[in-house]
Amino acid sequence: VPSVADLKQAKVVVGMDTRSHSEELTGLVKKGVAVCGAQCEDMGLSTTPQVHWAVMQMNNGLAYSHSDYHTHLATALKDLLGPERYAALPPLSIDCANGVGAKSLSGLKGALG
């Protein structure tokens, strides 16, 4: 069981989706984290993979904003395909059902250029 001193060193990353109860639930989690004396990093509207990636980045002392995530994904795709194949990609249509993925996709689109 961690001590109170250990909890003050802890960081909890939270994100939420577009469901109507998400904001209230996130607020309750943040209050619980504060009661324990830990720190809470609120990523706001985020996909589950974004939150997982942010935790990994934070644990490694690296930047973890939404913009950093989009840049990371765009760079990985460009590296995977190479410049010629990337430039030749046809337009892509993605249906995210107007959820949090749709909101995140606009940032990725910007990072892809």
Tab-separated table of C-alpha atoms in Angstrom:
chain	number	residue	atom	x	y	z
A	1	VAL	CA	0.000	0.000	0.000
A	2	PRO	CA	1.518	3.359	-0.983
A	3	SER	CA	2.209	5.908	1.724
A	4	VAL	CA	0.734	9.411	1.690
A	5	ALA	CA	4.158	10.725	0.659
A	6	ASP	CA	4.171	8.324	-2.311
A	7	LEU	CA	0.731	9.527	-3.387
A	8	LYS	CA	1.953	13.128	-3.560
A	9	GLN	CA	4.433	11.956	-6.191
A	10	ALA	CA	1.725	10.194	-8.214
A	11	LYS	CA	0.157	11.595	-11.359
A	12	VAL	CA	-3.158	10.420	-12.760
A	13	VAL	CA	-4.061	11.150	-16.373
A	14	VAL	CA	-7.750	11.515	-17.223
A	15	GLY	CA	-9.542	12.107	-20.475
A	16	MET	CA	-13.168	12.095	-21.461
A	17	ASP	CA	-15.348	11.368	-24.440
A	18	THR	CA	-18.408	13.148	-25.791
A	19	ARG	CA	-21.040	11.354	-23.707
A	20	SER	CA	-23.240	13.620	-21.598
A	21	HIS	CA	-21.993	12.277	-18.260
A	22	SER	CA	-18.267	12.450	-19.094
A	23	GLU	CA	-17.634	15.916	-17.690
A	24	GLU	CA	-19.272	15.082	-14.358
A	25	LEU	CA	-17.452	11.753	-14.098
A	26	THR	CA	-14.116	13.397	-14.897
A	27	GLY	CA	-14.758	15.986	-12.192
A	28	LEU	CA	-15.429	13.259	-9.639
A	29	VAL	CA	-12.226	11.437	-10.577
A	30	LYS	CA	-10.234	14.666	-10.253
A	31	LYS	CA	-11.716	15.308	-6.800
A	32	GLY	CA	-10.828	11.768	-5.710
A	33	VAL	CA	-7.268	12.189	-6.952
A	34	ALA	CA	-6.976	15.509	-5.080
A	35	VAL	CA	-8.271	13.929	-1.850
A	36	CYS	CA	-5.490	11.353	-2.126
A	37	GLY	CA	-2.936	14.144	-2.533
A	38	ALA	CA	-1.894	13.090	-6.028
A	39	GLN	CA	-1.661	15.243	-9.135
A	40	CYS	CA	-4.185	15.016	-11.964
A	41	GLU	CA	-3.489	15.792	-15.612
A	42	ASP	CA	-6.758	16.433	-17.450
A	43	MET	CA	-6.410	15.739	-21.170
A	44	GLY	CA	-9.964	16.913	-21.876
A	45	LEU	CA	-11.641	15.329	-24.887
A	46	SER	CA	-9.375	12.413	-25.741
A	47	THR	CA	-9.526	8.970	-27.272
A	48	THR	CA	-8.439	6.038	-25.121
A	49	PRO	CA	-5.258	5.575	-27.215
A	50	GLN	CA	-4.416	9.264	-26.673
A	51	VAL	CA	-4.634	8.851	-22.891
A	52	HIS	CA	-2.530	5.664	-22.988
A	53	TRP	CA	0.064	7.419	-25.152
A	54	ALA	CA	0.099	10.444	-22.813
A	55	VAL	CA	0.790	8.172	-19.815
A	56	MET	CA	3.666	6.510	-21.664
A	57	GLN	CA	5.119	9.860	-22.694
A	58	MET	CA	4.726	11.321	-19.205
A	59	ASN	CA	6.429	8.275	-17.643
A	60	ASN	CA	9.368	8.849	-19.991
A	61	GLY	CA	9.562	12.601	-19.348
A	62	LEU	CA	8.401	13.458	-22.878
A	63	ALA	CA	5.815	15.907	-24.236
A	64	TYR	CA	2.270	14.535	-24.309
A	65	SER	CA	-0.169	17.141	-25.653
A	66	HIS	CA	-2.822	16.344	-28.247
A	67	SER	CA	-0.685	18.126	-30.815
A	68	ASP	CA	2.325	15.995	-29.858
A	69	TYR	CA	0.190	12.860	-30.301
A	70	HIS	CA	-0.984	13.912	-33.758
A	71	THR	CA	2.560	14.806	-34.813
A	72	HIS	CA	3.788	11.428	-33.545
A	73	LEU	CA	1.153	9.520	-35.551
A	74	ALA	CA	1.690	11.587	-38.700
A	75	THR	CA	5.463	11.135	-38.514
A	76	ALA	CA	5.082	7.382	-37.995
A	77	LEU	CA	2.817	7.077	-41.053
A	78	LYS	CA	5.150	9.132	-43.214
A	79	ASP	CA	8.156	7.082	-42.051
A	80	LEU	CA	6.310	3.820	-42.662
A	81	LEU	CA	5.250	4.686	-46.206
A	82	GLY	CA	8.209	6.762	-47.305
A	83	PRO	CA	7.869	10.095	-49.133
A	84	GLU	CA	6.822	8.755	-52.552
A	85	ARG	CA	4.113	6.377	-51.326
A	86	TYR	CA	2.872	8.965	-48.804
A	87	ALA	CA	2.575	11.635	-51.514
A	88	ALA	CA	0.644	9.196	-53.735
A	89	LEU	CA	-2.021	8.337	-51.126
A	90	PRO	CA	-5.567	8.878	-52.405
A	91	PRO	CA	-8.059	10.926	-50.345
A	92	LEU	CA	-9.261	9.051	-47.271
A	93	SER	CA	-12.766	9.129	-45.797
A	94	ILE	CA	-13.195	8.236	-42.130
A	95	ASP	CA	-16.470	7.922	-40.213
A	96	CYS	CA	-16.015	8.585	-36.490
A	97	ALA	CA	-19.757	8.919	-35.772
A	98	ASN	CA	-19.264	12.449	-34.395
A	99	GLY	CA	-17.636	11.069	-31.247
A	100	VAL	CA	-14.359	12.040	-29.648
A	101	GLY	CA	-12.490	10.364	-32.521
A	102	ALA	CA	-14.019	12.860	-34.948
A	103	LYS	CA	-12.770	15.771	-32.853
A	104	SER	CA	-9.295	14.242	-32.614
A	105	LEU	CA	-9.167	13.504	-36.317
A	106	SER	CA	-9.114	17.204	-37.202
A	107	GLY	CA	-5.821	17.562	-35.300
A	108	LEU	CA	-4.368	14.544	-37.066
A	109	LYS	CA	-5.465	15.933	-40.420
A	110	GLY	CA	-3.522	19.105	-39.675
A	111	ALA	CA	-0.429	17.129	-38.690
A	112	LEU	CA	-0.580	15.098	-41.900
A	113	GLY	CA	-0.490	18.302	-43.935
